C-alpha positions as a Python dict, from the first residue, in 0.01 Angstrom:
ca = {
    (1, 'G'): (0, 0, 0),
    (2, 'V'): (-320, -190, -18),
    (3, 'G'): (-431, -156, 332),
    (4, 'A'): (-260, -513, 429),
    (5, 'P'): (54, -554, 584),
    (6, 'L'): (382, -556, 313),
    (7, 'F'): (450, -922, 450),
    (8, 'I'): (60, -1020, 422),
    (9, 'Q'): (105, -855, 17),
    (10, 'L'): (403, -1083, -34),
    (11, 'L'): (277, -1340, 99),
    (12, 'A'): (-58, -1376, -100),
    (13, 'F'): (161, -1303, -421),
    (14, 'T'): (350, -1600, -354),
    (15, 'V'): (61, -1828, -297),
    (16, 'T'): (-92, -1681, -614),
    (17, 'A'): (218, -1733, -825),
    (18, 'A'): (263, -2074, -740),
    (19, 'A'): (-102, -2187, -788),
    (20, 'T'): (-86, -2007, -1102),
    (21, 'L'): (235, -2202, -1210),
    (22, 'L'): (86, -2486, -1128),
    (23, 'V'): (-236, -2479, -1308),
    (24, 'V'): (-82, -2327, -1613),
    (25, 'R'): (220, -2518, -1645),
    (26, 'P'): (92, -2828, -1748),
    (27, 'L'): (-176, -2699, -1975),
    (28, 'A'): (77, -2499, -2159),
    (29, 'R'): (331, -2798, -2199),
    (30, 'R'): (16, -3042, -2302),
    (31, 'N'): (-18, -2764, -2576),
    (32, 'L'): (344, -2665, -2692),
    (33, 'S'): (445, -3083, -2732),
    (34, 'G'): (192, -3105, -3061),
    (35, 'T'): (250, -3143, -3373),
    (36, 'P'): (370, -2820, -3547),
    (37, 'L'): (87, -2671, -3698),
    (38, 'V'): (349, -2532, -4025),
    (39, 'R'): (507, -2848, -4220),
    (40, 'D'): (846, -2778, -4305),
    (41, 'G'): (1138, -2947, -4499),
    (42, 'S'): (1014, -3273, -4690),
    (43, 'D'): (703, -3303, -4493),
    (44, 'A'): (591, -2974, -4659),
    (45, 'L'): (575, -3199, -5028),
    (46, 'V'): (307, -3413, -4877),
    (47, 'G'): (-4, -3370, -5035),
    (48, 'R'): (148, -3187, -5331),
    (49, 'T'): (158, -3295, -5707),
    (50, 'G'): (441, -3340, -5920),
    (51, 'V'): (561, -3460, -6263),
    (52, 'V'): (719, -3818, -6359),
    (53, 'T'): (1048, -3779, -6525),
    (54, 'Q'): (1181, -4151, -6530),
    (55, 'E'): (932, -4431, -6512),
    (56, 'V'): (797, -4484, -6143),
    (57, 'T'): (769, -4846, -6023),
    (58, 'A'): (744, -4981, -5655),
    (59, 'L'): (1137, -4993, -5662),
    (60, 'R'): (1250, -4662, -5807),
    (61, 'G'): (1189, -4321, -6029),
    (62, 'L'): (1238, -4011, -6079),
    (63, 'V'): (935, -3684, -6030),
    (64, 'R'): (966, -3349, -6047),
    (65, 'L'): (839, -3175, -5738),
    (66, 'S'): (856, -2813, -5629),
    (67, 'G'): (1161, -2737, -5914),
    (68, 'E'): (1362, -3072, -5772),
    (69, 'E'): (1379, -3398, -5883),
    (70, 'W'): (1308, -3615, -5646),
    (71, 'S'): (1346, -4057, -5572),
    (72, 'A'): (1004, -4190, -5613),
    (73, 'R'): (844, -4498, -5569),
    (74, 'A'): (550, -4602, -5631),
    (75, 'Y'): (239, -4622, -5361),
    (76, 'D'): (73, -4901, -5519),
    (77, 'A'): (312, -5200, -5562),
    (78, 'S'): (194, -5328, -5880),
    (79, 'A'): (186, -4975, -6049),
    (80, 'V'): (405, -4858, -6323),
    (81, 'I'): (366, -4480, -6383),
    (82, 'P'): (505, -4375, -6704),
    (83, 'P'): (702, -4043, -6734),
    (84, 'G'): (465, -3709, -6795),
    (85, 'V'): (231, -3848, -6568),
    (86, 'T'): (108, -3601, -6261),
    (87, 'V'): (108, -3773, -5922),
    (88, 'D'): (22, -3692, -5573),
    (89, 'V'): (284, -3738, -5276),
    (90, 'I'): (124, -3963, -5041),
    (91, 'E'): (397, -3979, -4764),
    (92, 'I'): (819, -3896, -4773),
    (93, 'D'): (1033, -4200, -4683),
    (94, 'G'): (1367, -4074, -4631),
    (95, 'A'): (1469, -3918, -4913),
    (96, 'T'): (1231, -4102, -5153),
    (97, 'A'): (870, -3962, -5226),
    (98, 'I'): (616, -4236, -5236),
    (99, 'V'): (385, -4118, -5477),
    (100, 'H'): (-20, -4253, -5630),
    (101, 'A'): (-92, -4137, -6030),
    (102, 'W'): (-394, -3925, -6112),
    (103, 'E'): (-361, -4155, -6425),
    (104, 'A'): (-181, -4437, -6520),
}
């Protein structure tokens, strides 16, 4: 042993382990419950660019994003974005990309 009786060593270990758990657990829970560092699924499309394939208005339209065709709506309610225009994805609402045109 270290010089102390076994009972004292076990008691010191138990107290140290419990104190460490009480300090570390809340810190770990706080840091692990935050937003993920890597976006996946449809969230990964936010910030990407696409090309309009069917006129996009505030109500409907189609864009090609990452090789797939997505339903889309214009971010600006008064915008009408013609086919061929490059757009930025502002957000994803369900299965619909909300887009903003580089040019109109």
